[in-house]
XYZ file of N, CA and C in Angstrom:
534
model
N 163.788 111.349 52.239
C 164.800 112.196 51.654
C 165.314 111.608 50.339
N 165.536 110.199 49.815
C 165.964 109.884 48.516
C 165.117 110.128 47.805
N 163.738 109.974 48.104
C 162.553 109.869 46.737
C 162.436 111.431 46.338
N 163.236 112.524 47.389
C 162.969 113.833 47.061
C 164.081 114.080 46.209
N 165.582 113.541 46.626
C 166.607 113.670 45.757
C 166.579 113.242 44.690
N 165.737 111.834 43.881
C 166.073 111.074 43.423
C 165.138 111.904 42.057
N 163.882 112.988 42.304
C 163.384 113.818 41.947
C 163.758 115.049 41.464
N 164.709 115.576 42.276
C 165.183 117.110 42.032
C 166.328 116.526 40.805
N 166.524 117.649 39.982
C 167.912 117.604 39.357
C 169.276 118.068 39.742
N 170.622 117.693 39.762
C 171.132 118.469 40.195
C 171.762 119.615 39.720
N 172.394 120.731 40.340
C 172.544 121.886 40.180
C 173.988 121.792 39.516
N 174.621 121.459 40.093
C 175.930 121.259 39.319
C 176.630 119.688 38.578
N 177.268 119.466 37.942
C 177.449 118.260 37.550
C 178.944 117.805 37.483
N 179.844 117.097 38.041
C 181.627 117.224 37.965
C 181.471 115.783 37.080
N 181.864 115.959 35.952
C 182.441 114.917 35.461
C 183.244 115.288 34.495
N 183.709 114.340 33.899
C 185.400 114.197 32.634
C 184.537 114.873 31.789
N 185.605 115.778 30.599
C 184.663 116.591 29.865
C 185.010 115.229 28.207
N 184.153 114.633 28.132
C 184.012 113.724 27.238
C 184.327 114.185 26.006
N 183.566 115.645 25.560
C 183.491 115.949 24.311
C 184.556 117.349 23.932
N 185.823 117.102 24.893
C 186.478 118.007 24.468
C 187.194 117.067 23.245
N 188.434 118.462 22.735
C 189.136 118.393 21.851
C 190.258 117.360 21.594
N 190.642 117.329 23.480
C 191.869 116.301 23.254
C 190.923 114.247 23.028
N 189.826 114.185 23.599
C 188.638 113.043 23.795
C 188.893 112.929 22.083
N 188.757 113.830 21.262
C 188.357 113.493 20.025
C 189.427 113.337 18.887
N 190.807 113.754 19.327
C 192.262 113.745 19.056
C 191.921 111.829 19.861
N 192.569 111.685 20.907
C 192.738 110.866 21.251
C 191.695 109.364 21.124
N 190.614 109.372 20.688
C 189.808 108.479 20.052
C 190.283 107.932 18.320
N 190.484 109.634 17.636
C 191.044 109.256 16.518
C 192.699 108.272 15.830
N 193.245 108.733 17.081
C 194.651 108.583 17.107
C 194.444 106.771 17.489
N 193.413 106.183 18.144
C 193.940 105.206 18.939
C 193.431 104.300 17.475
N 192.318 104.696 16.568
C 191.387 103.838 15.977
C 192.260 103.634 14.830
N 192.886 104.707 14.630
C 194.250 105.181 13.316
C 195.491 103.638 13.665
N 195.889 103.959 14.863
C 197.012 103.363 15.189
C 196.671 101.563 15.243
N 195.289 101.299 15.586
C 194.746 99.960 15.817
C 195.055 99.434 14.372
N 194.537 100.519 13.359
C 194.192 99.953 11.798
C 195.811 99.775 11.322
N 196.619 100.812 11.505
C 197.929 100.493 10.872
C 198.687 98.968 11.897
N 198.309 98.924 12.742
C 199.069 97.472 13.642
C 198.102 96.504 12.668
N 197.217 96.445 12.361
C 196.999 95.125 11.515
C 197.105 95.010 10.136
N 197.093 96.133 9.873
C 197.684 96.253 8.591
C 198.960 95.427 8.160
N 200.271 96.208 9.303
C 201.437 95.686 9.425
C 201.561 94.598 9.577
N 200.405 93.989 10.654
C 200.765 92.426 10.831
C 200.257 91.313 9.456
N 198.929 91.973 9.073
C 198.286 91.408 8.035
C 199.747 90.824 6.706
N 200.233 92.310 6.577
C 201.283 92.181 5.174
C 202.689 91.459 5.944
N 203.162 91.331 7.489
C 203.817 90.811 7.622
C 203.700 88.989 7.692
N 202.456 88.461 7.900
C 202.074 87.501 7.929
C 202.178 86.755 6.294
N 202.077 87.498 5.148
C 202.558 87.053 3.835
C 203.626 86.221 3.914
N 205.211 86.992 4.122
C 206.078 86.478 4.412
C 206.480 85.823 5.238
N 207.086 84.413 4.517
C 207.252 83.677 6.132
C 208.686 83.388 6.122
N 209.054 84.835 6.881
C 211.005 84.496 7.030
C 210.951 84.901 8.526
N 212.486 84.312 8.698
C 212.153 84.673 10.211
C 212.307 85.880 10.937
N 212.916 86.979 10.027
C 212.545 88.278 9.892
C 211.413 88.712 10.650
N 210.195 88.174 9.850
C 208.382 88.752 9.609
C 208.498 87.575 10.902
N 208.215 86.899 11.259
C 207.546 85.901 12.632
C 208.363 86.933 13.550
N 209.711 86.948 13.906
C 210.166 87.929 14.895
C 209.730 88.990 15.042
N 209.194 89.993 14.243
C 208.348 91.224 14.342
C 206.846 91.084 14.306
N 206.414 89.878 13.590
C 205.047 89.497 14.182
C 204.927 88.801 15.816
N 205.982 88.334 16.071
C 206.071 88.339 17.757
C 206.229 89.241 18.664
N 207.052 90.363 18.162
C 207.197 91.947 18.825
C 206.035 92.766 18.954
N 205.057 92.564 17.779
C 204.297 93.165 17.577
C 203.021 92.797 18.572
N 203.212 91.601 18.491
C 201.957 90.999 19.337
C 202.191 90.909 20.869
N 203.604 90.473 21.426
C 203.973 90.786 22.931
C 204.011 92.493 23.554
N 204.218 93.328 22.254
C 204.526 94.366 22.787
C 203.352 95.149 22.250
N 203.525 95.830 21.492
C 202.404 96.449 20.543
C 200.938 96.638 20.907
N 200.462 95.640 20.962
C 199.176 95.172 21.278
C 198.771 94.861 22.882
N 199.261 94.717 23.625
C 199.390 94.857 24.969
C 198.944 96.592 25.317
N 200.275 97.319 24.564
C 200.635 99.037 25.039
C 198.692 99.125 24.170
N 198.271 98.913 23.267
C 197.103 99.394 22.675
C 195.796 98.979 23.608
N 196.077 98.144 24.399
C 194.962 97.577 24.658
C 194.457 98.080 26.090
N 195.945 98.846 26.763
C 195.967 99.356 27.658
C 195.658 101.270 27.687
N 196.111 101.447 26.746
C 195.252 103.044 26.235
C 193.926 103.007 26.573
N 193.395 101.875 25.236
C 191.922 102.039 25.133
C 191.409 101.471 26.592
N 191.821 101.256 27.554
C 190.817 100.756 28.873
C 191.033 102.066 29.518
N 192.371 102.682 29.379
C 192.701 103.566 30.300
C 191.804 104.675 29.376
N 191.433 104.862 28.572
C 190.605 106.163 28.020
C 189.475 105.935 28.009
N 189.099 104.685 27.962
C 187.443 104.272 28.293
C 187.023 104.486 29.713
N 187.503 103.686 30.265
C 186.969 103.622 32.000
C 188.117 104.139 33.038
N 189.252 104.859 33.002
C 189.820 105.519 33.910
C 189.009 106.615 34.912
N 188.603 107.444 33.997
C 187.936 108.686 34.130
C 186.084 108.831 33.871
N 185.861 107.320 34.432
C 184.628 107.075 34.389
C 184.206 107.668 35.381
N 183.920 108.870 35.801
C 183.121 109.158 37.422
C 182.787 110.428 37.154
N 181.906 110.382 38.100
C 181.110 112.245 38.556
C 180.570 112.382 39.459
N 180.328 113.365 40.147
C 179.870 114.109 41.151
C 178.801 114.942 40.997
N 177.601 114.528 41.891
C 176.432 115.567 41.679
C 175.900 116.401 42.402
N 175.858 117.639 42.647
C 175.698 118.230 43.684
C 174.045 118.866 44.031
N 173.809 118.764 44.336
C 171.807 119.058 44.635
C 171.897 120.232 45.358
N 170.568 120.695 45.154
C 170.274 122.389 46.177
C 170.215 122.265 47.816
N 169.695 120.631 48.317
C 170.149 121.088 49.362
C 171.313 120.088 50.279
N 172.447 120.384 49.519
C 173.961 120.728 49.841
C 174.150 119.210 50.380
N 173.501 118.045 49.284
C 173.947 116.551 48.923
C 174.747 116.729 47.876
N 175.665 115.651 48.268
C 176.593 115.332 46.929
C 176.987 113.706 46.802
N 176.711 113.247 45.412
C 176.534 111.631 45.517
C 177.544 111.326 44.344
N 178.920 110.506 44.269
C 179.951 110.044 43.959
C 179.487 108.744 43.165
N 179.353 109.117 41.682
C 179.579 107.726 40.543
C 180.821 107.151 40.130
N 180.911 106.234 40.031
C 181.510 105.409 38.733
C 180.328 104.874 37.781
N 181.022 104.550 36.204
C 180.293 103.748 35.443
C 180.717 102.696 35.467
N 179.980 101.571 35.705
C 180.394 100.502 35.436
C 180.079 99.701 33.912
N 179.663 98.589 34.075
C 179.333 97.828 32.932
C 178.389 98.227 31.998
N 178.628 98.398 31.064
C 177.206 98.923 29.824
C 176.980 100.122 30.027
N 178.467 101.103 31.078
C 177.853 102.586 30.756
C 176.799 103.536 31.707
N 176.410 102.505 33.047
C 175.358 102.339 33.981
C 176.288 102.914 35.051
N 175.539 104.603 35.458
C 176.248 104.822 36.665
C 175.784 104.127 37.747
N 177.167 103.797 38.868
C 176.561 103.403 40.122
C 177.048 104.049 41.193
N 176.293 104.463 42.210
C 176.355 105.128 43.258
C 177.600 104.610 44.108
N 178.483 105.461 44.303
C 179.472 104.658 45.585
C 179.387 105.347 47.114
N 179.111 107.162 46.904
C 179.100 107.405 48.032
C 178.048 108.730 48.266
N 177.841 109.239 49.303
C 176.627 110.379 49.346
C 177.057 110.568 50.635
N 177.017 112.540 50.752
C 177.715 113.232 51.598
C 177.294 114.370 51.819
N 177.341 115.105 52.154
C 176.906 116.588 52.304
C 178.111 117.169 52.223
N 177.995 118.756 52.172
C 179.309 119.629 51.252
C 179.730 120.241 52.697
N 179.339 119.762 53.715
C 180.055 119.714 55.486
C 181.046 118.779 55.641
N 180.828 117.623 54.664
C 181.553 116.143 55.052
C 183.090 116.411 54.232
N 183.318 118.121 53.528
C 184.010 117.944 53.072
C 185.772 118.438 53.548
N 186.512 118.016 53.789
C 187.703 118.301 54.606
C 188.794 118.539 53.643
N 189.033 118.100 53.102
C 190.292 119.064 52.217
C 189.671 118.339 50.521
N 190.352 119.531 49.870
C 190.066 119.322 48.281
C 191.698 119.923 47.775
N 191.760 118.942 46.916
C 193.657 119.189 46.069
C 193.161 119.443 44.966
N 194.204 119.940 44.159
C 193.201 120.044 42.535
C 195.120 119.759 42.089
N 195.312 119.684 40.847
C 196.222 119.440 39.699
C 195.849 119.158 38.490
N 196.519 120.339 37.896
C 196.652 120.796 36.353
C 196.810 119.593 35.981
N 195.916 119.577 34.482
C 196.271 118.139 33.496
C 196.033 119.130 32.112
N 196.479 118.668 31.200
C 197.127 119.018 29.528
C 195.283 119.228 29.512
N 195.464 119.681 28.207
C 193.606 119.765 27.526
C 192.955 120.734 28.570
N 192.986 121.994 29.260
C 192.249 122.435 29.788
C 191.566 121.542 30.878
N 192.120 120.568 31.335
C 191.397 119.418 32.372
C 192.380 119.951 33.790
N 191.573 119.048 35.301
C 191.900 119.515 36.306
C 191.499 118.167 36.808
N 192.547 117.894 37.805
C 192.386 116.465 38.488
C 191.848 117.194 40.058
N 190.639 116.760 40.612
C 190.697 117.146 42.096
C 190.097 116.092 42.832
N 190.929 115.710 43.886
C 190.594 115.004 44.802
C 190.416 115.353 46.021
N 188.875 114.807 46.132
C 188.400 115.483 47.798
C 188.481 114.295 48.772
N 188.581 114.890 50.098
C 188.943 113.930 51.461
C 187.370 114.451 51.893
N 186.932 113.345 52.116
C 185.551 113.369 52.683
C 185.272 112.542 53.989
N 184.625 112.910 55.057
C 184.655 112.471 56.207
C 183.332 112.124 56.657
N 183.732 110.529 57.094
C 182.481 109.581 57.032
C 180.953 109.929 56.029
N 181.631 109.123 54.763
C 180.460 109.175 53.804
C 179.104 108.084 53.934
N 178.585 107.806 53.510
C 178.118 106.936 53.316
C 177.687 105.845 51.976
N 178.401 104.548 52.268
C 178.531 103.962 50.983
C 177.510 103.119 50.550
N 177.394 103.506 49.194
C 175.973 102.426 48.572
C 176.759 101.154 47.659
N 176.668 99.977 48.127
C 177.399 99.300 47.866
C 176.455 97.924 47.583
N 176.362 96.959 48.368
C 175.241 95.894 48.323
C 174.552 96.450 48.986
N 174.927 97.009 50.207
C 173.568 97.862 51.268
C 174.412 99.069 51.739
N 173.553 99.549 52.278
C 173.586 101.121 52.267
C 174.790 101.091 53.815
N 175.919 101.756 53.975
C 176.467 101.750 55.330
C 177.356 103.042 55.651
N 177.515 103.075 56.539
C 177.980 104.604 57.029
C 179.381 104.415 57.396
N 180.192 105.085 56.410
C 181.503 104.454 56.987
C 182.267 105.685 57.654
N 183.019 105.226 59.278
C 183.667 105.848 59.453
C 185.165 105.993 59.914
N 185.020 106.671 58.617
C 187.040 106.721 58.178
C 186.890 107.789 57.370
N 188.175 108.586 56.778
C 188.449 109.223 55.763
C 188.500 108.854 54.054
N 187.653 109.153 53.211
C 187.874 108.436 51.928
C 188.197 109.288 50.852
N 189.229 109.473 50.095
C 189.293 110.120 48.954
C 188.603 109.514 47.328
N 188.001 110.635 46.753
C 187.660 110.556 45.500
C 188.144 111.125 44.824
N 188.237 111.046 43.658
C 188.980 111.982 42.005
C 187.911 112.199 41.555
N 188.032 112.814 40.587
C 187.128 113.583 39.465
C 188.472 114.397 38.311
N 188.307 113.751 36.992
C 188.885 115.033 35.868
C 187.819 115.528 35.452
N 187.912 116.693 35.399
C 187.039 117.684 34.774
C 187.337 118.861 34.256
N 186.637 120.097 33.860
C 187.199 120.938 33.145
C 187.228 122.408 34.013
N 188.058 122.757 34.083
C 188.541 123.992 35.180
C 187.490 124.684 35.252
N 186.481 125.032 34.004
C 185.560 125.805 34.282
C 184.324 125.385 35.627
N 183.976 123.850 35.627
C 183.544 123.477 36.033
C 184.241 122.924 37.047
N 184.994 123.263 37.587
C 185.952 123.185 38.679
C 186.288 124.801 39.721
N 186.035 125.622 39.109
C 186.092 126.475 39.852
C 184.012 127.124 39.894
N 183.013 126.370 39.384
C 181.920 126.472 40.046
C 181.763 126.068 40.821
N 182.787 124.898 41.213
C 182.487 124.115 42.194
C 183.113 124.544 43.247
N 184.303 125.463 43.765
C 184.932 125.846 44.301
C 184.176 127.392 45.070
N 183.340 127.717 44.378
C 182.370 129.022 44.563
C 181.171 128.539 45.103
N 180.740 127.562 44.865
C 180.288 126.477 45.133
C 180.189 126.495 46.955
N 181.192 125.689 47.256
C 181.763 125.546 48.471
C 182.170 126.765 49.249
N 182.554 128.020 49.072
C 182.657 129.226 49.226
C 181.035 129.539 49.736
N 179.927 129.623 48.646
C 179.173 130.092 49.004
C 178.586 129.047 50.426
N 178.830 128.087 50.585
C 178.517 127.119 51.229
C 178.884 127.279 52.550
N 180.059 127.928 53.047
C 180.864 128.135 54.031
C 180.800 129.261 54.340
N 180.559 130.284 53.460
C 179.859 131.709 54.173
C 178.691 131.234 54.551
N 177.736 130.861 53.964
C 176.515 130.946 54.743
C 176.494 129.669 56.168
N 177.283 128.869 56.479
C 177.698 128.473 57.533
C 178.194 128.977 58.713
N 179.072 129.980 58.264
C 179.250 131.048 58.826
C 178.541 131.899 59.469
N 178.196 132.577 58.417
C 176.573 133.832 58.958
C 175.148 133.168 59.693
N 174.982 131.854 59.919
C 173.958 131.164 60.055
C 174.051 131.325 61.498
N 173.150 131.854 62.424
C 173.592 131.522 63.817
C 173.091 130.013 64.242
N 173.843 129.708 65.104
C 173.748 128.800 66.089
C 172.592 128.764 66.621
């Protein structure tokens, strides 16, 4: 069954919509704001009163901390996706290092027990599903059983395929006899 999955493409895809509008606002804004903090510090470092060292200390305890914490939180917060295959697998990424997805969990769209969704700014949608006993790919492959929640931001459009998705999934569960 993996070498067949690992073959097929999948049908739907849930991940952060990278190349929206606010991604490209908010990339610009951070690279803008990086250049004017050294700027400031650059021309405050000229002067040496104790003025300029006290705001070159503000700048560097405070300033640069809040910047450094954006850019992780906009890089790798919303590192993940969800892939859904034709026959009704679904396998849970993160990216890790260098950009390299890695597998955390694989489930079928039965394993799925409640889904929340919440509005986010930019046309984005936060949804987190409760999935029941997934199975985790981790150092080795293991079947865990407990309840585990995942997130996904993504873009409503692709949030309510996925929701039709599961619809169509549960009628034909339905109509299927026993």
């Amino acid at each position: 069954m993996e070498l067949e999955c690992l073959q097929e493409k999948p049908k739907l895809v849930l991940t952060y919509p990278h190349k929206s509008y606010f991604n490209r606002i908010g990339c610009l804004s951070l690279v803008i704001f990086s250049f004017i903090v050294m700027w400031v510090l650059k021309h405050l470092m000229r002067y040496h009163t104790d003025f300029s060292d006290q705001m070159i200390m503000a700048i560097v305890l405070i300033v640069v901390p809040f910047l450094l914490w954006f850019m992780g939180y906009y890089l790798f917060l919303n590192g993940v996706k969800l892939e859904i295959y034709e026959n009704e697998v679904v396998q849970y990424y993160t990216y890790g290092s260098r950009g390299r997805s890695i597998l955390h969990f694989k489930f079928k769209l039965e394993d799925i027990e409640q889904i929340k969704t919440k509005n986010r700014p930019f046309h984005c949608l936060k949804m987190t599903i409760k999935i029941r006993n997934p199975i985790f790919y981790g150092l080795h492959k293991k079947k865990l059983n407990k309840l585990e929640n995942v997130s996904v931001i993504l873009d409503r459009k692709k949030s309510d395929c996925f929701m039709q998705e599961i619809e169509q999934f549960h009628r034909k569960q339905i109509n299927e006899p026993i």
